[in-house]
Structures are given as C-alpha cells and as structure tokens.
Amino acid sequence: MAMTVRPRRSVLYMPGSNARALEKGRALPADGLILDLEDAVAPDAKALARDTIAQAIAGGGYGGRELIIRSNGLNTPWGFDDLRMAATSGADAVLLPKVESADAVRQAEAVLRAAGAPDSLRIWCMMETPLGVLNAKEIAGASPALGALVLGTSDLAKDLHAAHSRDRLPMLTSLGLCLLAARAYGLAALDGVHLDLNDDEGFAFSCDQGRELGFDGKTLIHPKTIAACNAVFGPDADEIAQAQRIIAAHADAAAQGKGVVLVDGKLVENLHVENARRLLALSEAIAALEAA
C-alpha cells in the first residue's frame, strides 16, 4: 500500500485541559499536535479537557497542522465520551492509547462511526505494551481507517523492565516490529518521546537513530525540541538535489531505452526512483505546510 505523503516530522503532545497551551499551538512550527485527553489530564479535568479541545478545534487557526485527539481507553470511564466528541470535532485523527488487539481498533471505529465520524477521520494507535507490539501486524491491518502507529517507548520500557539507555538497544526489537507492520500496511510510523529535556545530545541521537530506522518523525513533549526534530526528519538541500538527479537520470534512460541508470557512480533501481519521488513530494508538502 502507498502511504500518504504528509509531513509528520514533529508531532507535539499538548494537554487538552490547558486552553492557553492550545492557543499557543496555533503558532508552533510542529507538523502535528496531539491534543491529549489521557496522560496529561487529571481524572477530575477530563470533561473540561474534552470541551476545551472541541472549542479549540472549532476556533480554527491551526493552518495545515495535523490535529490528533488522544482519547482515554474504552475500558475507562471517559473513553466513550472522548470518542463521541472526537467523531465530529473536525480533528484529522484519533489516537487510541495502549492498543493491544485488532478488536480494540474495530471497537473504537464502531463507536466513532456511530457518533457520526466522517470517513476521513483516521485512527492512530499507541504501541506501548509488550502485547501490543507482538500484535503489531494484526493491529496495523485491522481497518482501512488506520493512519499511523505511534511508539509509546516510556510505558513500553517500564513494562519490559528495560533501561532508558541512549542507544535505546532495549527498544530496537519493538521499534523494528512496529515499523515492519506500519510499512506493510502503508501506515505512518512515529517514534516515541525523549523524556530528558536537558539532554540535547541524547535527543539529537534519538532523532538521528529514528530517521535511520525509517520513522517518519518523532513525538515530542516540549516546543523547544520542534526545530531540531524538523531539521533531522526533513530532507535537506543535498538530499533534494540527489532525488532530482535520480528522477532526471531515470527519465532520460527510459527515453533512450536503457535499462541501467547510474547517478553519482551508483546503480539506480526502481526502488530508488520511488523513494526519490516520495522525498520530493514530502519536501513540497513541508513547504506548503510552512506557508499555510
């Protein structure tokens, strides 16, 4: 399946109960905002947060940023009301927490559709438990409404009894399994958060590692990390120029009936051309987002 090319370099979690933060989100350079009803909101503020998010989205002003509402689970007192609100909120997607089965996706989708959700509303899944990771393939293929898998590495590390090491060696199996599932079903894949806001080097390493692994972008917990994240996950001028050379050389070879294409001394195959086109499309989408 072909994944929709949309910038998701930086996707920032924002507390749904904080109207001032949601207002500031309209001017932040993040590609997407996760308006959170779950971890960032105390139990006695869930209803207020629901109303605050609904009003913020209705007020507009977010430009081309992707808006995602993270709901509470359907096994909580708030989950059903969260999904009913999200269904007609105008958000681009709903992020389900701690997804562990395809049935959980389908149950949430049924609630959303019954509440009037449009076909365009995507479902994103948090992959943050060992069982969820082991069932990543089934979850990714649960419904055509799926749009992304989002790694919840903090909760996953806790459940794995794993260390938060800089190289994230304890996470690599989980990251790889979720990436495989996402790519197999044409979904976006977003890396987990970096918790230490004072560790700039560690954050940069995790961004570089995430891009090398194949993630589309990273989830963030503070606006100060957006620019660095965008720089890593967005194509730079050299990459864009190389992509243009690959596409031009391939077109020229095809016009001459040649089956072998060399660019910068390297053999170019159809896969490289496809990736070059995707990179240029992403570059154009980023420019459009930043101009909105």
CSV table of N, CA, C and O in Angstrom, one decimal, residues 7 12 54 66 80 82 86 93-94 102 105 116 130 137 139-140 142 186 192 194 230 245 248 253 274-275 278 281:
chain,number,residue,atom,x,y,z
A,7,PRO,N,3.7,15.7,6.0
A,7,PRO,CA,4.8,16.0,6.9
A,7,PRO,C,4.4,15.6,8.4
A,7,PRO,O,3.3,16.0,8.9
A,12,LEU,N,3.7,17.1,18.4
A,12,LEU,CA,3.8,17.6,19.8
A,12,LEU,C,2.6,17.2,20.7
A,12,LEU,O,1.4,17.5,20.3
A,54,ALA,N,-12.5,20.6,22.0
A,54,ALA,CA,-13.6,20.8,21.0
A,54,ALA,C,-13.7,22.3,20.6
A,54,ALA,O,-13.8,22.6,19.4
A,66,GLU,N,-1.6,18.9,11.4
A,66,GLU,CA,-2.4,17.8,11.6
A,66,GLU,C,-2.9,17.8,13.1
A,66,GLU,O,-2.0,17.9,14.0
A,80,PHE,N,-15.5,6.4,26.0
A,80,PHE,CA,-16.6,6.5,25.0
A,80,PHE,C,-17.0,8.0,24.8
A,80,PHE,O,-17.2,8.3,23.6
A,82,ASP,N,-15.0,10.5,25.0
A,82,ASP,CA,-13.9,11.1,24.3
A,82,ASP,C,-14.1,10.8,22.8
A,82,ASP,O,-13.9,11.7,21.9
A,86,ALA,N,-14.7,13.4,19.7
A,86,ALA,CA,-13.7,13.4,18.6
A,86,ALA,C,-14.3,13.2,17.2
A,86,ALA,O,-13.9,13.7,16.2
A,93,ALA,N,-7.4,13.0,13.2
A,93,ALA,CA,-7.3,11.6,13.6
A,93,ALA,C,-7.6,11.5,15.1
A,93,ALA,O,-7.5,12.5,15.9
A,94,VAL,N,-7.8,10.3,15.5
A,94,VAL,CA,-8.0,10.0,17.0
A,94,VAL,C,-6.8,9.0,17.3
A,94,VAL,O,-6.6,8.0,16.6
A,102,ALA,N,-6.5,-6.1,17.3
A,102,ALA,CA,-7.3,-5.6,16.2
A,102,ALA,C,-8.7,-5.3,16.6
A,102,ALA,O,-9.3,-4.4,16.2
A,105,VAL,N,-9.2,-1.8,17.9
A,105,VAL,CA,-9.3,-0.9,16.9
A,105,VAL,C,-10.7,-0.8,16.3
A,105,VAL,O,-11.3,0.2,16.1
A,116,GLY,N,-21.1,9.5,14.2
A,116,GLY,CA,-21.1,10.5,13.1
A,116,GLY,C,-19.8,10.8,12.5
A,116,GLY,O,-19.6,11.8,11.8
A,130,PRO,N,4.0,-4.7,25.7
A,130,PRO,CA,4.6,-5.8,25.0
A,130,PRO,C,3.6,-6.6,24.1
A,130,PRO,O,3.9,-7.0,23.0
A,137,LYS,N,1.2,-6.5,13.7
A,137,LYS,CA,0.8,-6.8,12.3
A,137,LYS,C,-0.8,-6.8,12.3
A,137,LYS,O,-1.4,-6.3,11.4
A,139,ILE,N,-2.8,-5.4,14.4
A,139,ILE,CA,-3.4,-4.1,14.6
A,139,ILE,C,-3.3,-3.2,13.4
A,139,ILE,O,-4.2,-2.5,13.0
A,140,ALA,N,-2.1,-3.2,12.7
A,140,ALA,CA,-1.9,-2.4,11.5
A,140,ALA,C,-2.9,-2.8,10.4
A,140,ALA,O,-3.3,-1.9,9.6
A,142,ALA,N,-6.0,-3.9,10.9
A,142,ALA,CA,-7.3,-4.1,11.5
A,142,ALA,C,-8.4,-3.3,10.7
A,142,ALA,O,-9.6,-3.8,10.7
A,186,GLY,N,1.1,0.3,4.8
A,186,GLY,CA,1.0,1.7,4.3
A,186,GLY,C,0.7,2.7,5.3
A,186,GLY,O,0.1,3.8,5.0
A,192,GLY,N,8.9,7.3,19.6
A,192,GLY,CA,8.5,7.8,20.9
A,192,GLY,C,9.2,9.0,21.4
A,192,GLY,O,10.1,9.5,20.8
A,194,HIS,N,11.4,11.6,23.8
A,194,HIS,CA,12.6,11.7,24.6
A,194,HIS,C,12.3,12.5,25.9
A,194,HIS,O,12.0,13.6,25.8
A,230,ASN,N,12.5,18.8,13.3
A,230,ASN,CA,12.2,19.1,11.9
A,230,ASN,C,13.4,19.0,11.1
A,230,ASN,O,13.4,18.5,9.9
A,245,ARG,N,18.3,14.5,-9.3
A,245,ARG,CA,19.2,13.9,-10.2
A,245,ARG,C,18.7,12.4,-10.5
A,245,ARG,O,18.8,12.0,-11.7
A,248,ALA,N,15.6,12.6,-12.8
A,248,ALA,CA,16.0,13.0,-14.2
A,248,ALA,C,16.8,12.0,-14.9
A,248,ALA,O,16.5,11.7,-16.1
A,253,ALA,N,17.1,7.8,-19.1
A,253,ALA,CA,17.5,6.4,-19.5
A,253,ALA,C,16.3,5.7,-20.1
A,253,ALA,O,16.4,5.0,-21.1
A,274,GLU,N,11.4,5.5,-6.8
A,274,GLU,CA,10.2,5.7,-6.0
A,274,GLU,C,10.5,6.5,-4.7
A,274,GLU,O,9.7,7.4,-4.3
A,275,ASN,N,11.6,6.2,-4.0
A,275,ASN,CA,11.9,6.9,-2.8
A,275,ASN,C,12.3,8.3,-3.1
A,275,ASN,O,12.0,9.2,-2.3
A,278,ARG,N,9.1,10.2,-3.5
A,278,ARG,CA,8.4,10.4,-2.2
A,278,ARG,C,9.1,11.5,-1.5
A,278,ARG,O,8.4,12.3,-0.8
A,281,ALA,N,8.1,14.8,-2.9
A,281,ALA,CA,6.7,15.1,-2.5
A,281,ALA,C,6.6,15.6,-1.1
A,281,ALA,O,5.9,16.5,-0.8
